[in-house]
XYZ file of C-alpha atoms in Angstrom:
696
model
C -37.728 35.485 -26.354
C -38.472 38.894 -26.580
C -41.429 40.066 -27.276
C -41.467 43.547 -26.061
C -40.292 46.778 -27.550
C -37.227 48.031 -27.885
C -36.182 50.862 -25.533
C -33.953 54.208 -26.523
C -31.401 55.591 -25.088
C -28.999 58.462 -26.316
C -29.425 61.741 -28.192
C -32.534 62.362 -30.631
C -30.241 64.476 -33.578
C -33.352 66.506 -34.099
C -34.217 68.187 -30.840
C -31.106 67.438 -28.983
C -33.099 66.082 -25.994
C -31.055 66.039 -23.399
C -31.368 61.832 -21.304
C -32.223 63.132 -17.582
C -34.549 61.348 -14.748
C -37.280 62.209 -16.437
C -37.132 60.438 -19.417
C -36.253 57.077 -18.290
C -39.119 55.104 -19.708
C -38.759 56.671 -23.266
C -40.275 54.603 -26.107
C -38.999 55.083 -29.499
C -42.590 56.081 -30.822
C -42.449 58.536 -27.878
C -39.688 60.045 -29.598
C -41.098 60.713 -33.080
C -44.021 61.874 -31.210
C -43.634 63.345 -28.045
C -47.185 64.907 -28.165
C -49.014 61.438 -27.738
C -46.505 60.407 -24.514
C -48.317 57.807 -22.669
C -48.758 58.026 -18.680
C -45.455 58.182 -17.969
C -42.491 60.758 -17.674
C -39.919 60.388 -19.903
C -38.386 63.907 -21.496
C -37.882 67.219 -19.825
C -39.249 69.229 -21.776
C -42.640 67.404 -21.856
C -45.248 67.453 -18.974
C -44.256 64.289 -16.526
C -47.390 62.240 -16.201
C -47.559 60.471 -12.976
C -47.302 56.683 -13.491
C -49.327 55.340 -9.901
C -52.778 56.417 -9.550
C -52.780 59.669 -11.176
C -54.589 60.395 -14.836
C -54.325 58.328 -17.275
C -55.220 61.298 -19.732
C -53.022 61.605 -22.809
C -51.218 64.676 -23.310
C -52.937 67.044 -26.034
C -51.428 69.068 -28.635
C -51.766 72.439 -27.858
C -52.161 75.036 -30.682
C -50.213 78.067 -30.099
C -53.448 80.785 -30.675
C -53.742 84.239 -28.512
C -56.347 82.935 -26.277
C -53.525 80.476 -25.377
C -50.769 83.427 -24.553
C -53.437 85.360 -22.104
C -53.346 82.092 -19.981
C -49.770 82.094 -19.486
C -49.732 84.336 -16.904
C -52.215 81.551 -15.132
C -49.608 78.693 -15.692
C -46.543 80.774 -14.128
C -47.659 82.211 -11.352
C -47.626 78.457 -9.928
C -44.225 77.925 -11.010
C -41.323 79.693 -9.438
C -37.896 81.084 -11.826
C -34.448 79.372 -10.301
C -31.514 82.001 -9.239
C -29.423 80.681 -12.499
C -32.283 82.070 -14.279
C -32.481 78.814 -16.785
C -35.552 76.890 -14.996
C -38.408 76.799 -13.677
C -39.935 74.908 -10.699
C -43.098 73.649 -9.582
C -44.046 75.170 -6.263
C -46.386 72.130 -5.457
C -43.957 69.431 -6.089
C -40.466 71.098 -6.871
C -40.403 69.622 -10.576
C -38.391 71.765 -13.253
C -38.664 72.808 -16.644
C -36.220 74.440 -19.075
C -36.960 78.533 -18.825
C -38.116 77.718 -22.639
C -40.297 75.028 -21.532
C -43.800 75.786 -23.576
C -46.597 77.126 -21.168
C -48.579 74.381 -22.261
C -46.676 71.925 -20.993
C -46.622 73.459 -17.789
C -50.918 73.728 -17.860
C -50.657 69.899 -18.425
C -48.202 69.130 -15.329
C -50.458 71.034 -13.365
C -53.616 69.487 -14.862
C -52.373 65.967 -14.257
C -50.068 66.107 -11.335
C -52.021 68.763 -9.421
C -55.718 68.747 -10.393
C -58.137 71.148 -8.583
C -54.918 74.214 -9.128
C -56.868 76.693 -10.551
C -60.279 76.370 -8.226
C -58.419 76.858 -5.045
C -54.968 79.030 -5.782
C -52.307 77.616 -4.218
C -53.349 74.611 -2.863
C -54.870 71.452 -4.435
C -58.161 70.299 -3.133
C -58.861 66.929 -5.661
C -61.061 64.391 -3.598
C -59.609 61.994 -6.585
C -57.006 59.508 -5.667
C -53.618 61.758 -6.029
C -50.761 60.063 -6.959
C -47.705 60.184 -4.340
C -44.891 63.475 -5.136
C -42.110 64.351 -3.669
C -41.297 67.804 -2.681
C -37.416 68.259 -4.076
C -35.285 71.018 -2.051
C -33.266 73.344 -4.564
C -30.764 71.501 -6.171
C -26.769 72.745 -5.767
C -25.458 73.374 -9.871
C -24.390 69.654 -11.303
C -26.265 67.945 -8.180
C -28.251 64.880 -9.468
C -31.314 64.166 -7.477
C -33.207 60.963 -7.249
C -36.606 60.825 -8.895
C -38.760 58.705 -6.066
C -41.042 57.134 -8.967
C -38.153 55.767 -10.127
C -37.527 54.302 -6.450
C -40.839 52.737 -6.526
C -40.147 51.089 -9.947
C -37.488 49.615 -8.725
C -39.396 48.783 -5.799
C -41.829 46.670 -8.370
C -39.432 45.120 -10.025
C -37.973 43.621 -6.652
C -41.105 42.239 -6.069
C -41.822 40.735 -8.882
C -38.018 38.704 -9.243
C -39.250 37.407 -5.207
C -42.358 36.871 -5.707
C -43.315 38.995 -2.982
C -47.156 40.673 -2.681
C -47.324 44.652 -2.602
C -48.221 44.144 1.232
C -44.483 43.506 2.157
C -43.691 47.650 1.093
C -46.216 48.063 4.161
C -44.399 47.265 6.587
C -43.434 50.342 8.502
C -39.531 49.124 9.241
C -38.994 48.982 5.807
C -40.183 52.827 5.084
C -38.503 53.825 8.144
C -35.166 52.077 6.682
C -35.751 54.465 3.112
C -36.831 57.158 5.719
C -33.292 57.539 7.473
C -31.758 56.795 4.071
C -33.542 60.098 2.668
C -36.040 61.750 4.656
C -37.737 63.038 1.691
C -38.655 59.287 -0.004
C -42.286 58.760 -0.404
C -43.365 54.936 -1.170
C -46.691 54.683 -2.904
C -49.176 52.912 -1.175
C -50.443 49.157 -1.477
C -53.063 49.918 -3.688
C -50.986 52.278 -6.065
C -48.993 49.445 -6.149
C -51.452 46.490 -6.550
C -52.789 48.960 -9.264
C -50.058 49.324 -11.109
C -49.187 45.812 -11.033
C -52.764 45.539 -12.406
C -51.899 47.368 -15.144
C -48.582 45.586 -16.089
C -50.772 42.602 -15.833
C -52.853 43.533 -19.005
C -49.780 45.243 -21.027
C -48.185 42.043 -20.803
C -50.719 39.959 -21.139
C -51.471 41.695 -24.483
C -47.998 41.060 -25.894
C -48.392 36.783 -24.605
C -51.714 37.898 -27.237
C -49.797 39.372 -29.971
C -47.553 36.431 -30.209
C -49.625 33.628 -30.122
C -51.479 35.136 -33.114
C -48.625 34.476 -34.877
C -47.878 30.826 -34.034
C -48.214 28.630 -37.604
C -47.361 25.644 -35.720
C -49.995 23.656 -33.396
C -49.283 24.091 -29.594
C -49.079 21.989 -26.880
C -50.329 23.341 -22.888
C -49.337 22.082 -19.288
C -51.527 22.303 -16.455
C -50.167 22.224 -12.588
C -52.004 22.868 -9.616
C -51.124 24.021 -5.904
C -53.248 25.766 -2.813
C -52.087 28.906 -1.071
C -52.359 29.399 3.120
C -55.752 31.129 2.381
C -56.969 27.224 0.977
C -57.230 28.295 -2.568
C -56.984 26.471 -5.153
C -55.076 27.504 -8.273
C -54.131 26.221 -11.810
C -51.233 27.776 -14.538
C -51.954 27.167 -17.745
C -48.709 27.140 -19.655
C -48.536 26.941 -23.770
C -45.564 25.943 -25.748
C -44.804 25.152 -29.227
C -41.601 24.940 -31.772
C -41.397 28.229 -33.676
C -40.044 28.084 -37.729
C -36.350 28.473 -36.488
C -36.901 24.809 -34.694
C -36.488 27.021 -31.262
C -38.592 25.919 -28.615
C -40.693 28.375 -27.084
C -42.706 28.305 -24.023
C -44.755 30.973 -22.002
C -47.058 30.670 -19.700
C -50.611 32.047 -20.596
C -52.201 32.464 -16.768
C -52.827 30.885 -13.032
C -56.567 30.843 -12.331
C -58.240 30.612 -8.909
C -60.106 27.344 -9.388
C -63.853 27.491 -8.049
C -64.937 25.611 -5.265
C -65.444 22.381 -5.132
C -62.825 22.242 -7.145
C -63.278 19.201 -9.235
C -63.123 18.410 -13.079
C -65.822 20.179 -13.889
C -64.162 23.533 -12.323
C -61.161 22.831 -14.101
C -62.476 22.152 -17.241
C -64.412 25.065 -17.524
C -61.249 27.526 -16.177
C -59.029 26.005 -18.742
C -61.738 26.498 -21.783
C -62.146 30.295 -20.926
C -58.019 30.712 -20.994
C -57.944 28.960 -24.677
C -60.444 31.407 -25.400
C -58.718 34.303 -24.338
C -56.179 33.627 -26.089
C -58.081 32.100 -29.795
C -56.318 29.365 -29.432
C -58.409 26.045 -28.995
C -57.997 25.164 -32.979
C -54.283 25.195 -32.437
C -54.044 22.832 -28.695
C -52.658 19.296 -29.719
C -52.279 17.994 -26.164
C -52.344 18.012 -22.534
C -50.418 17.527 -20.347
C -51.686 17.015 -16.212
C -50.743 16.622 -13.174
C -51.819 12.779 -13.035
C -54.917 13.433 -10.838
C -58.718 12.720 -11.188
C -59.853 16.223 -11.525
C -57.370 16.626 -13.894
C -57.757 13.995 -16.032
C -61.940 14.396 -16.407
C -61.457 17.983 -17.337
C -58.633 17.143 -19.902
C -61.446 14.545 -20.981
C -64.059 17.103 -21.730
C -62.056 19.245 -22.979
C -61.040 16.205 -25.628
C -64.814 15.524 -25.813
C -65.316 19.038 -27.005
C -62.602 19.868 -29.222
C -63.688 16.517 -30.802
C -67.346 17.426 -31.296
C -66.145 20.493 -33.342
C -63.781 18.581 -35.279
C -61.404 20.993 -34.637
C -57.942 17.869 -35.307
C -56.149 15.866 -32.940
C -55.873 16.015 -29.159
C -54.267 13.787 -26.452
C -54.205 14.471 -22.633
C -51.045 12.894 -21.437
C -49.656 12.107 -17.285
C -46.954 13.471 -15.817
C -43.948 11.040 -16.260
C -41.787 13.427 -13.772
C -44.798 12.755 -11.198
C -45.324 9.139 -11.801
C -41.257 8.667 -11.590
C -41.101 11.078 -7.577
C -44.326 8.541 -6.496
C -42.137 5.271 -7.522
C -39.141 6.452 -5.576
C -40.837 7.211 -2.853
C -42.331 3.880 -2.348
C -38.281 2.441 -3.159
C -37.335 4.969 -0.237
C -40.344 3.461 2.406
C -38.672 1.629 4.096
C -35.345 3.685 4.764
C -37.679 6.758 5.543
C -36.582 6.687 9.294
C -32.887 6.469 8.912
C -32.948 9.391 6.339
C -34.730 11.259 9.036
C -31.662 10.841 11.709
C -28.632 11.136 8.716
C -30.586 14.515 7.685
C -30.482 15.536 11.175
C -26.810 15.083 11.300
C -26.174 17.059 8.230
C -27.851 20.074 9.873
C -25.476 19.808 12.507
C -22.636 19.591 9.661
C -24.028 22.477 7.796
C -24.874 24.847 11.169
C -20.972 24.408 12.035
C -17.991 25.519 10.387
C -16.168 23.762 12.485
C -17.449 20.293 12.452
C -17.710 20.588 8.605
C -14.189 21.466 8.593
C -13.717 18.442 10.293
C -16.101 16.119 8.594
C -13.987 17.508 5.159
C -10.201 16.752 7.138
C -11.420 13.311 7.703
C -13.011 12.379 4.051
C -9.493 13.410 2.132
C -7.741 10.798 5.147
C -9.930 8.159 4.417
C -10.147 9.162 0.615
C -14.164 9.446 0.821
C -14.990 11.645 -2.175
C -15.383 15.360 -2.311
C -18.514 17.036 -0.574
C -18.917 20.850 -0.919
C -20.898 22.525 1.876
C -23.518 23.314 2.544
C -24.974 19.832 1.713
C -28.685 19.715 0.898
C -31.103 18.468 3.367
C -34.197 18.809 1.031
C -36.968 16.570 1.942
C -36.915 15.884 -2.176
C -35.453 12.899 -4.208
C -32.126 14.585 -4.447
C -31.679 15.931 -0.823
C -32.903 12.289 -0.111
C -30.271 10.509 -1.785
C -27.597 12.669 -0.819
C -28.531 11.300 2.963
C -27.651 7.711 1.416
C -24.581 8.958 -0.276
C -22.976 9.951 2.950
C -24.001 7.031 4.672
C -22.564 4.941 1.919
C -19.859 6.690 0.583
C -18.364 9.013 3.779
C -19.577 6.275 6.280
C -16.264 6.324 8.177
C -16.296 10.213 8.194
C -19.209 10.228 9.481
C -18.905 7.859 12.702
C -15.569 9.557 13.221
C -17.102 13.430 13.895
C -19.673 11.567 15.847
C -17.176 9.954 18.421
C -15.045 13.407 18.714
C -18.926 15.618 18.925
C -20.856 13.046 20.984
C -21.585 15.611 23.524
C -23.274 17.753 20.517
C -24.502 15.639 18.422
C -27.620 13.522 19.861
C -27.564 10.092 20.359
C -30.445 9.318 18.500
C -28.620 10.663 15.214
C -26.040 7.393 15.418
C -27.012 4.547 13.257
C -27.120 0.918 13.799
C -25.335 -1.618 11.886
C -28.695 -3.113 10.484
C -29.583 0.290 9.456
C -26.929 1.139 7.694
C -27.015 -1.990 5.509
C -30.797 -0.977 4.984
C -29.096 2.451 3.610
C -26.720 0.076 1.760
C -29.373 -2.086 -0.023
C -31.639 0.818 -1.061
C -28.520 3.035 -2.233
C -27.537 0.099 -4.727
C -31.169 -0.281 -5.570
C -31.990 3.534 -6.458
C -28.679 4.323 -8.023
C -29.540 4.444 -11.435
C -32.930 5.929 -10.589
C -30.789 8.877 -9.469
C -28.918 8.606 -12.754
C -32.090 8.571 -14.549
C -33.598 11.869 -13.089
C -30.494 13.552 -13.520
C -30.351 12.954 -17.024
C -33.758 14.224 -17.228
C -33.560 17.249 -15.156
C -30.361 18.442 -17.695
C -31.826 17.382 -21.266
C -31.717 20.570 -23.306
C -35.440 19.504 -24.808
C -37.464 16.536 -22.982
C -39.361 14.604 -25.499
C -42.077 12.049 -24.899
C -39.720 9.532 -26.958
C -36.552 10.389 -24.795
C -38.915 9.860 -21.662
C -40.939 6.427 -22.585
C -37.220 5.056 -23.051
C -36.157 6.170 -19.285
C -39.347 4.741 -18.092
C -38.748 1.257 -20.053
C -35.429 1.523 -17.951
C -36.930 1.721 -14.934
C -39.471 -0.450 -15.614
C -36.878 -3.105 -15.901
C -34.728 -2.354 -12.606
C -38.363 -2.828 -10.563
C -38.313 -6.336 -12.378
C -35.112 -7.626 -11.528
C -35.371 -6.526 -7.981
C -38.872 -8.000 -7.819
C -38.201 -11.352 -9.554
C -34.172 -11.925 -8.363
C -33.921 -14.441 -5.629
C -31.433 -12.134 -3.301
C -33.929 -9.092 -2.404
C -34.645 -8.979 0.838
C -38.732 -9.578 1.416
C -39.540 -5.697 2.328
C -37.508 -4.710 -0.841
C -39.094 -6.812 -2.898
C -42.535 -5.618 -1.440
C -41.407 -2.199 -2.349
C -40.767 -3.288 -5.702
C -44.344 -4.498 -6.332
C -45.557 -1.549 -5.456
C -43.104 0.756 -7.430
C -44.446 -1.951 -10.617
C -47.691 -1.035 -10.188
C -47.433 2.543 -10.302
C -45.176 1.866 -13.552
C -47.602 -0.233 -15.257
C -50.594 2.244 -14.736
C -48.611 4.551 -16.613
C -47.703 2.499 -18.977
C -51.428 1.649 -19.624
C -51.982 5.535 -19.832
C -49.598 6.135 -22.494
C -49.855 2.962 -24.743
C -51.663 4.783 -27.875
C -51.218 5.830 -31.219
C -50.475 9.315 -30.585
C -47.858 8.457 -27.902
C -46.375 6.438 -30.475
C -45.906 9.084 -32.903
C -44.947 11.447 -30.831
C -41.985 8.743 -29.643
C -40.465 7.621 -32.984
C -40.736 11.447 -34.792
C -37.624 12.234 -31.902
C -34.425 10.708 -34.362
C -32.868 9.166 -31.601
C -35.932 6.727 -30.298
C -37.603 5.962 -34.056
C -38.715 2.067 -34.033
C -35.485 0.974 -32.418
C -35.879 2.374 -28.877
C -39.626 2.793 -28.577
C -40.861 0.630 -25.445
C -41.957 -3.118 -25.895
C -45.421 -2.135 -24.963
C -45.853 0.694 -27.804
C -43.849 -1.573 -30.492
C -46.069 -4.651 -29.509
C -49.735 -2.938 -31.494
C -50.243 -2.409 -35.153
C -49.005 1.123 -33.915
C -46.702 1.938 -37.066
C -49.591 0.963 -39.781
C -51.828 3.186 -38.039
C -48.896 6.241 -37.441
C -49.012 6.053 -41.813
C -52.493 6.585 -41.802
C -52.142 9.259 -39.289
C -49.180 10.699 -40.710
C -50.862 10.972 -44.861
C -54.674 12.268 -43.429
C -53.105 15.024 -41.809
C -49.894 16.007 -42.967
C -49.637 15.472 -46.707
C -49.777 17.952 -48.975
C -53.712 17.342 -49.363
C -56.407 15.612 -46.784
C -57.319 13.585 -50.400
C -60.739 14.474 -49.637
C -61.734 14.079 -53.208
C -60.226 10.815 -53.661
C -62.672 9.259 -50.385
C -65.731 11.555 -51.589
C -67.287 9.956 -54.069
C -67.782 11.597 -57.771
C -67.472 15.300 -58.182
C -69.955 17.762 -60.210
C -67.417 17.040 -63.327
C -68.050 13.785 -63.042
C -72.598 13.933 -63.063
C -71.987 16.557 -65.953
C -70.066 13.925 -67.883
C -72.685 11.163 -67.111
C -70.870 9.212 -64.170
C -67.217 9.300 -66.142
C -64.297 10.015 -64.961
C -63.325 13.256 -66.985
C -60.223 13.517 -67.971
C -58.693 16.313 -66.102
C -60.215 14.396 -63.146
C -57.825 11.500 -63.900
C -54.438 13.870 -64.489
C -55.570 15.149 -61.110
C -55.769 11.648 -59.287
C -52.737 10.628 -60.834
C -51.291 13.406 -59.133
C -52.500 13.036 -55.908
C -51.517 9.281 -55.453
C -47.521 10.430 -56.303
C -48.674 13.066 -53.466
C -49.458 10.029 -51.323
C -47.263 8.083 -52.256
C -43.968 10.627 -51.551
C -45.862 11.246 -48.240
C -45.347 7.578 -47.206
C -41.779 7.422 -48.434
C -41.049 10.237 -46.226
C -42.397 8.430 -43.595
C -40.217 5.054 -44.605
C -37.605 6.953 -45.377
C -36.682 8.237 -41.639
C -37.755 4.934 -39.763
C -35.271 2.747 -42.505
C -32.573 4.971 -41.021
C -30.620 4.283 -37.823
C -31.425 6.085 -34.391
C -29.086 9.191 -34.327
C -27.086 9.034 -31.187
C -28.758 10.114 -27.536
C -26.696 13.383 -27.359
C -28.132 14.725 -30.521
C -29.919 17.804 -30.000
C -33.488 17.210 -31.538
C -34.431 20.469 -32.850
C -30.998 21.059 -34.316
C -31.502 17.294 -36.209
C -34.925 18.520 -37.758
C -33.429 21.492 -38.723
C -31.509 20.406 -40.811
C -32.884 17.348 -42.088
C -36.367 19.505 -43.225
C -35.751 19.618 -46.133
C -35.417 15.726 -46.785
C -38.428 15.043 -44.890
C -40.440 18.229 -45.710
C -44.035 16.751 -45.061
C -42.654 15.453 -41.702
C -40.708 18.234 -40.328
C -44.349 20.066 -39.959
C -45.564 16.821 -38.454
C -42.492 16.991 -36.148
C -42.876 20.279 -35.012
C -46.505 20.022 -33.925
C -45.698 16.516 -31.778
C -41.695 17.173 -30.327
C -43.702 20.210 -28.815
C -45.609 18.099 -26.412
C -44.497 17.532 -23.392
C -44.221 14.249 -21.223
C -44.037 16.268 -17.497
C -46.492 19.021 -16.169
C -43.824 20.606 -13.890
C -39.652 21.187 -14.969
C -38.600 17.990 -13.242
C -35.696 19.647 -11.463
C -38.539 21.252 -9.476
C -39.925 18.438 -8.807
C -36.895 16.597 -7.867
C -34.565 19.142 -6.512
C -34.651 21.879 -3.638
C -35.453 24.423 -6.232
C -38.923 23.446 -5.840
C -38.627 23.873 -1.999
C -38.577 27.858 -2.800
C -41.277 27.784 -5.610
C -43.680 26.146 -3.310
C -43.168 28.289 -0.692
C -43.536 31.564 -2.861
C -47.062 30.358 -3.789
C -48.294 29.564 -0.834
C -47.306 32.427 0.630
C -48.829 34.618 -1.789
C -52.463 36.314 -1.020
C -55.230 36.088 -3.347
C -55.083 39.765 -4.528
C -50.953 39.557 -5.748
C -51.250 35.983 -7.462
C -52.251 36.049 -10.851
C -50.634 39.335 -11.417
C -47.079 38.816 -9.996
C -46.764 35.168 -10.805
C -47.472 35.705 -14.337
C -45.575 39.057 -14.702
C -42.106 37.056 -13.271
C -42.377 34.607 -15.397
C -43.360 36.736 -18.860
C -39.986 38.832 -17.829
C -37.817 35.840 -17.249
C -38.790 34.371 -21.018
C -37.767 37.513 -22.179
C -41.102 40.250 -22.528
C -40.405 43.264 -21.558
C -41.781 45.184 -18.615
C -44.921 47.588 -19.220
C -47.162 49.741 -18.079
C -50.168 51.055 -20.618
C -48.262 50.035 -23.483
C -44.402 51.788 -22.574
C -42.065 49.472 -21.661
C -39.988 50.320 -18.589
C -35.909 50.584 -19.030
C -34.896 49.178 -15.644
C -31.258 49.439 -17.078
C -31.819 53.176 -17.645
C -32.938 53.582 -14.061
C -30.459 51.817 -12.501
C -27.684 53.520 -13.962
C -29.580 57.278 -12.753
C -30.064 55.264 -9.476
C -26.180 54.533 -9.648
C -25.594 58.099 -10.822
C -26.973 59.451 -8.420
C -25.554 57.481 -5.670
C -22.151 58.045 -6.771
C -22.572 61.722 -7.155
C -24.062 62.387 -3.344
C -21.356 59.981 -2.188
C -19.074 62.447 -3.855
C -20.587 65.346 -2.388
C -20.824 64.285 1.216
C -16.803 63.076 1.021
C -16.122 66.461 0.034
C -18.302 68.005 3.428
C -16.550 66.109 5.146
C -12.902 67.273 3.985
């Protein structure tokens, strides 16, 4: 997705403008209208306005009147002419301008960069917050010098990508490191960085609003929650939909602080505020939550509110990934202590090149598979399963390493025969679970129908284990707890909304729907739901009694109304036939691209495809499965936990938006980071070349 405005580079044929370090943030609009410059310095012959906390006033057109000419000397005394006679340099900050630059532009530079210059001679005495400026030394002919405001913008990009708060740049060691590289470098203050982030957040949020205004289909939202080190409770609200080209779109709407006591009521009011801010209350079809009671309460309240306003269908859905994770935790319960011992051993392998090399040699000799270091040691499902995998698939190699390095490896890491046997049993039992989560994590578009298909398979595996005569008592007990959670999830998703969403997946239809859903009268209800909401008309005239024309005709049906009713019946029949025809055909293969299938077949099912666009955007999980099951989630949790309150919303939203393709903007002006990097690289190269020449 690209929600930003395009940036411009190169020459403007009309004006022959040179692209230098002062025009990295140039926009197309600015090229055509240099008089309407925003707050960023872009071209050399137009006043550069600071992008920190300086004045945000736009430059105004200066009419070259006689009075203006009499003020020329007032401006010029604050500039000195370079020895080559081709440029003027500001005495305050060293900013250079062409000798042909209009004096009006010089005046705007002084007003915006050095307020108070005209009241105190050659000094600046304004008490307003001043932008950080760098005094540049006279440059040798042909030598480039980096604009240090550009450096600050590159640091902003770093903070965003790394999810670091602005306070990071207030560390003295970091500032001193920059000073060591170049004593002229001056970083913005922490408050300036925060102000820039707030403004960038507002600018990008406007782009998100504009994008959602253009969405013609229904949208679905997902909620996620966490607490920071400051014990502040947060909620992220994400929106997703399928566009006209059958492409899945997703965007983070906001990150909200949930006020104390952080219950269902507080969550509901925060969510309602976000939906109203983006004006999407009437577009929301579903909400996927994290299975917590407070979130369920908030979603239930939202449904009551939307139903009361008669804004259309709405359903809230539990997170399948979190349910599956809890089920797996029950399965691992008995072997947790053993897994911890294996993890200690693997950490030793990862930390010692000699030990890991010997382990690889042994696995090759014993033909115990190929292992890539460092091995994953996360306490999440993927890491836990790898611990089981090592014991079962590389047991001989593991024992061999322990024997050779018995002085290094603590005795408690050695597994007893009983422990190895327990690991083997659990590994075999949970292998289908691991394959299922792998499929869920790597699926291009995870639909409700596909998740129900997988969850039904998991339920069958649990039942087989629980009812098997060969299962040990401790495993049967674990399976019983797993079955309880599985049944709870099934109960929550047994409704007409979920049924309709599932059968619109062409790979699932009615053939692969779980028995718990197919046993009810959901198919007839689905037909009614489809006709009521997605036929060419809502047939209100068919069900609302006689109209005005009938009354005028003395209660009889007019000839025109008779024709109209026949056409409506045909329309109703066609709508029903679309669903019937769709379900009568065999399901598509599981590897089928669902959205591509509907894109190709939308002409065959014009009404049903509209419904599919709405319902296939409904998400079965409130979190990306790989963030929950894999080590990637550890980094995300760490970033969220460590982020201070004054930076959480701006940093995390901006990071998500830029990763989604939205252009980073400051006061509606796009920040061209590619151009900034080119300038930085060119400056570094020139300076290095000059240094090498001096050395010679």
